[in-house]
Tab-separated table of C-alpha atoms in Angstrom:
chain	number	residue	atom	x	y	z
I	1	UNK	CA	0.000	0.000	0.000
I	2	UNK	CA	0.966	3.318	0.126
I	3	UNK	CA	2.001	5.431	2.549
I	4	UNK	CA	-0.256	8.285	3.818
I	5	UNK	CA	3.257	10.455	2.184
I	6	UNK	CA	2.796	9.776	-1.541
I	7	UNK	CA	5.974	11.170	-2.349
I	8	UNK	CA	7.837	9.581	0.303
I	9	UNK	CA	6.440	6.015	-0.776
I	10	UNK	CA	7.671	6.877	-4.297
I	11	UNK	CA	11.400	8.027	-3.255
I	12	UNK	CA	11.426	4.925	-1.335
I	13	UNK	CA	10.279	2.871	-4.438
I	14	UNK	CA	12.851	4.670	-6.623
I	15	UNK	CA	15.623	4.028	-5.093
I	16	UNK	CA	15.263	0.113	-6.544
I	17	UNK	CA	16.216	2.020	-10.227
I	18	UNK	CA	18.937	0.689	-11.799
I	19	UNK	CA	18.911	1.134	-15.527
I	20	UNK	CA	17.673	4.685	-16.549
I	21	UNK	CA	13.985	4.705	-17.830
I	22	UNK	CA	12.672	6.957	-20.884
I	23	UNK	CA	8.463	7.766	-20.280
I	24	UNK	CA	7.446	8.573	-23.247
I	25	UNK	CA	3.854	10.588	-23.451
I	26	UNK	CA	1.228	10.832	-26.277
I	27	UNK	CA	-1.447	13.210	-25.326
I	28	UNK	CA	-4.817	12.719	-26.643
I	29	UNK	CA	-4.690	16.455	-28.238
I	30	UNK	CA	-9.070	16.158	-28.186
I	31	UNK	CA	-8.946	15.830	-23.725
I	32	UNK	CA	-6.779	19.090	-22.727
I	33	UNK	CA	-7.879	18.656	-19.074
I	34	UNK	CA	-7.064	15.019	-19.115
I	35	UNK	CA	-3.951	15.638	-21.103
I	36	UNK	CA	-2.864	18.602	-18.426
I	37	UNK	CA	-3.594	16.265	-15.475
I	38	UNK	CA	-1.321	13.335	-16.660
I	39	UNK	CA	1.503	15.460	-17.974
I	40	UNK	CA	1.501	16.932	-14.210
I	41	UNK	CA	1.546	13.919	-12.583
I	42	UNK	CA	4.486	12.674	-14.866
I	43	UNK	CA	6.368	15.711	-14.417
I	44	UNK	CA	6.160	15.169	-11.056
I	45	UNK	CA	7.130	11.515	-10.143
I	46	UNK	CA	9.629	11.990	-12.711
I	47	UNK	CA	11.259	15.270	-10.477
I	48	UNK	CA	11.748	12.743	-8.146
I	49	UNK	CA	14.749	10.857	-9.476
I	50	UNK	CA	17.594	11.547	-12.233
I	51	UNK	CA	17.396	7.874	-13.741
I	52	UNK	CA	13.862	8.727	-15.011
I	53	UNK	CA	13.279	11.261	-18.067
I	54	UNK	CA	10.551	12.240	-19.829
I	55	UNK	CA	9.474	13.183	-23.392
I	56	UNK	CA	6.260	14.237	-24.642
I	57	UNK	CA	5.585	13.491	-28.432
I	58	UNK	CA	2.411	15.178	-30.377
I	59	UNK	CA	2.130	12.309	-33.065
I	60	UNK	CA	1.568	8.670	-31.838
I	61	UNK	CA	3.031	5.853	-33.680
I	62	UNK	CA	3.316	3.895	-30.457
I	63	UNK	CA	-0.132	3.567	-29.776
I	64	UNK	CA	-3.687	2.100	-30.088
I	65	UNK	CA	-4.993	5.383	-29.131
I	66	UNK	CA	-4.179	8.273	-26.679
I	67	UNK	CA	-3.495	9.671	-24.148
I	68	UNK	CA	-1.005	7.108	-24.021
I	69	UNK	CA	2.527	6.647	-21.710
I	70	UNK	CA	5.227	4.231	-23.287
I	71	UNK	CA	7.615	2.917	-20.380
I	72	UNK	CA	11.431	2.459	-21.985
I	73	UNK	CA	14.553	0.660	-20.698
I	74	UNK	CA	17.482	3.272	-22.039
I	75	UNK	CA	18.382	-0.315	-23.362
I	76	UNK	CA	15.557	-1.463	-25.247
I	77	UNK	CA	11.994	-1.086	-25.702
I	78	UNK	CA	10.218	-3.496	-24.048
I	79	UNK	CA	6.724	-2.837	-25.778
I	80	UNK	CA	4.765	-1.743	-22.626
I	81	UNK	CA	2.502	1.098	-22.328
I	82	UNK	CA	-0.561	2.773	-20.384
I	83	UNK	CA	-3.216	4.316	-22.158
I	84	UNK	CA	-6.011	6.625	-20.349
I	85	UNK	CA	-5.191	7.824	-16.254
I	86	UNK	CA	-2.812	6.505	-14.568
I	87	UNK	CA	-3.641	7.935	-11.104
I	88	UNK	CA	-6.030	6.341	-8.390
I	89	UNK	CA	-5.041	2.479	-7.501
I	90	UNK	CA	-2.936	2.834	-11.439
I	91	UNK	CA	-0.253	5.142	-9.783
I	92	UNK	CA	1.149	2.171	-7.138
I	93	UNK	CA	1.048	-0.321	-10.789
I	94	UNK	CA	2.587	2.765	-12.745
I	95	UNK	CA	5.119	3.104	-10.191
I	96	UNK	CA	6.200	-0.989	-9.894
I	97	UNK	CA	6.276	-1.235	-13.731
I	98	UNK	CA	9.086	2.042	-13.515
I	99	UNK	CA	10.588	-0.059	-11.583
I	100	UNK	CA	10.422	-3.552	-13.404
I	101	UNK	CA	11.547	-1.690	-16.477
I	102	UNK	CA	14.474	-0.353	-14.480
I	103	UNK	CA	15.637	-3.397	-13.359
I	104	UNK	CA	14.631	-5.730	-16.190
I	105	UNK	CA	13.284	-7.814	-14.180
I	106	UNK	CA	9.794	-10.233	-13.915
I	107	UNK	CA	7.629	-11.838	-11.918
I	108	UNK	CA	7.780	-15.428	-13.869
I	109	UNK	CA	9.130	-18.636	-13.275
I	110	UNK	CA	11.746	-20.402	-15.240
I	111	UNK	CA	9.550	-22.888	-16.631
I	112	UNK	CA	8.223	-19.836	-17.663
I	113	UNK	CA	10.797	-18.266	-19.303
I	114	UNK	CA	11.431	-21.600	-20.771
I	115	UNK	CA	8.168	-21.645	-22.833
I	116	UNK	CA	8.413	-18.075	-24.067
I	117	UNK	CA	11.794	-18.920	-25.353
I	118	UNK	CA	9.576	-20.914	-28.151
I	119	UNK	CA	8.126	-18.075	-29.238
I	120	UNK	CA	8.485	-16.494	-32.494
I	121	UNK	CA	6.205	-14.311	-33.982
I	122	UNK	CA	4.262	-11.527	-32.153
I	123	UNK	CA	1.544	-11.077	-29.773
I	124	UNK	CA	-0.128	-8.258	-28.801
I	125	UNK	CA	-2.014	-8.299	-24.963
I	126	UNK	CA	-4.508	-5.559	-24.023
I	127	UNK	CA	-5.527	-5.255	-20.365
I	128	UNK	CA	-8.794	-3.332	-19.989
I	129	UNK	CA	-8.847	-2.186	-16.262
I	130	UNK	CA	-10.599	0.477	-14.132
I	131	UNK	CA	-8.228	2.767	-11.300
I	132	UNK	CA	-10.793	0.995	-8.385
I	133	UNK	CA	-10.323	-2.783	-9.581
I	134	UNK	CA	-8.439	-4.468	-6.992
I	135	UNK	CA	-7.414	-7.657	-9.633
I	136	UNK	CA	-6.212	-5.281	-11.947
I	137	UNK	CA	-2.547	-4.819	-10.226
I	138	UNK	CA	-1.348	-7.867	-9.895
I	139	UNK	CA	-2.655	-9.026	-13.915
I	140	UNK	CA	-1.476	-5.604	-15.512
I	141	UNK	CA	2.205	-6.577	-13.896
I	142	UNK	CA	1.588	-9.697	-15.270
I	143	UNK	CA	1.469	-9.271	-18.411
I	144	UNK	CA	4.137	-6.745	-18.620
I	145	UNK	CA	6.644	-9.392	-17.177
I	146	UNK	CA	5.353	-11.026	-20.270
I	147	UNK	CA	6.386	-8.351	-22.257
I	148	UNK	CA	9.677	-7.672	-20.346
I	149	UNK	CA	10.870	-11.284	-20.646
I	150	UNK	CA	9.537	-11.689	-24.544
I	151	UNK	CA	10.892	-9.019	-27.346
I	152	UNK	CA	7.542	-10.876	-29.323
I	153	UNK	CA	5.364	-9.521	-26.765
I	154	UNK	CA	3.601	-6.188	-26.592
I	155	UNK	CA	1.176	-5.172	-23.542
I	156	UNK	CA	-1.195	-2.503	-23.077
I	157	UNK	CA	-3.465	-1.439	-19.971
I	158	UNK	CA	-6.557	0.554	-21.335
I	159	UNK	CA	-8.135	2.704	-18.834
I	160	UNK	CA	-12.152	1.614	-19.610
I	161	UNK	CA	-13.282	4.959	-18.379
I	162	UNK	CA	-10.970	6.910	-20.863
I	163	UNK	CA	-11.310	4.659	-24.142
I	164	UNK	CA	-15.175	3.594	-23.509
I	165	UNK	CA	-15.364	2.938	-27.033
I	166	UNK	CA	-12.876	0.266	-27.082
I	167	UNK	CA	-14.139	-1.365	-23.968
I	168	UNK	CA	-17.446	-1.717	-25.718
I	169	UNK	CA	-15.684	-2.702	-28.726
I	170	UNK	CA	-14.314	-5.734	-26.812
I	171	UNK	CA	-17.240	-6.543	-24.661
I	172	UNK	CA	-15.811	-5.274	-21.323
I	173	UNK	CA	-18.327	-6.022	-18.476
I	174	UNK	CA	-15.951	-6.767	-15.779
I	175	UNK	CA	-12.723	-6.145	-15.092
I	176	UNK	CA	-10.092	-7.338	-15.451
I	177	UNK	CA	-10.229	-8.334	-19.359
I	178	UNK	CA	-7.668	-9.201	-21.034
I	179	UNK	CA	-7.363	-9.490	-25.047
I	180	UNK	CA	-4.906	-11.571	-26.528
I	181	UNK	CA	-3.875	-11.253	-30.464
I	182	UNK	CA	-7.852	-10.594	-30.794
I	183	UNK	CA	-8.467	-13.972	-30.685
I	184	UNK	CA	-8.646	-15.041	-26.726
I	185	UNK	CA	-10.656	-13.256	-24.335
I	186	UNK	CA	-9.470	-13.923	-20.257
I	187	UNK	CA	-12.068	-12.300	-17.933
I	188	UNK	CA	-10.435	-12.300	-14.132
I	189	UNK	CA	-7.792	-12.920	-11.970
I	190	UNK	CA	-5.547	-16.247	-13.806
I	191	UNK	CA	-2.566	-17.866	-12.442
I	192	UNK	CA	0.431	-17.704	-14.227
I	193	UNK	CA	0.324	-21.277	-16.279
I	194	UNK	CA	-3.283	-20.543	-17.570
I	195	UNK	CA	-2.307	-17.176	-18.817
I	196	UNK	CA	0.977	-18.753	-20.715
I	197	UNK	CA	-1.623	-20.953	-22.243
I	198	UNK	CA	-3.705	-18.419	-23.330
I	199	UNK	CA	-0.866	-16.622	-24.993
I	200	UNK	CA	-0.169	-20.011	-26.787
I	201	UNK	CA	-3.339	-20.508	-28.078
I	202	UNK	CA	-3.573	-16.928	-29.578
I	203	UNK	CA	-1.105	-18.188	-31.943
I	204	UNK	CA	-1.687	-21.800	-32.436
């Protein structure tokens, strides 16, 4: 959780960086207010720390859609980004995946790691979440390990409440939903095997 010091929590946090991280933001250009408030909150969190910078680009190539954050090892790319708010419950996930991408390092077994070796051709994950879902957390980090520990793997968390039309687009009723390649749709809270599955099937 954290700390009634949001700031404090987030020095704490930061001081896991190893690698330098690039946040790279796409603002929607059609929400100023939304725009304003998440180019704040970057510039901000990013203050905090000289091994985090931050760039704001007007045309998104990135993207599905924006407002849209792409998190960058100074290394590599490793295909993860938010799109919509990421304040509320989001800002503790933001924060961890700064971190993750820092330290290039996931939360997967070797077995794991083992299987995704056998991949070879890409795969695209979208995680349609809300900033009050308590399951969201734990399966957005999820499938950005996927994407840390794959360069085939791409992963997206779509704020619902910012990019409505997509969540009707992909039948969102509850959340967490996640959308593999467009072809498998995991509703909920799955352990790690059953996800790795599910990534497997979306190309079999």
């Amino acid at each position: 959780m954290i700390s009634d010091n949001p700031e404090d929590w987030v020095k704490k946090q930061f001081e896991k960086l190893i690698d330098p991280v690039k946040i790279v933001f796409y603002p929607s250009k059609k929400n100023k207010k939304l725009d304003e408030d998440i180019e704040n909150l970057l510039e901000r969190t990013t203050s905090l720390t000289d091994l985090i910078t931050y760039e704001k680009i007007l045309n998104d190539t990135e993207c599905i859609s924006s407002p849209c954050i792409s998190v960058k090892n100074i290394s590599f790319d490793p295909g993860i980004r938010f799109m919509g708010r990421i304040d509320g419950g989001e800002f503790k996930t933001f924060i961890e995946t700064l971190v993750m991408v820092s330290r290039n390092e996931y939360d997967l077994t070797e077995r794991t790691l083992d299987m995704l070796e056998q991949i070879d051709q890409n795969i695209d994950i979208k995680v349609f979440t809300t900033n009050s879902c308590g399951w969201c957390p734990p399966v957005i980090l999820k499938s950005f390990s996927f994407a840390l520990a794959s360069k085939y793997i791409k992963a997206t968390a779509i704020d619902c409440y910012t990019f409505t039309e997509l969540a009707v687009k992909y039948n969102v009723a509850t959340v967490p939903k996640v959308v593999i390649n467009e072809k498998i749709h995991q509703i909920g809270m799955k352990d790690e095997n059953e996800f790795l599955g599910n990534i497997f099937a979306s190309i079999s």
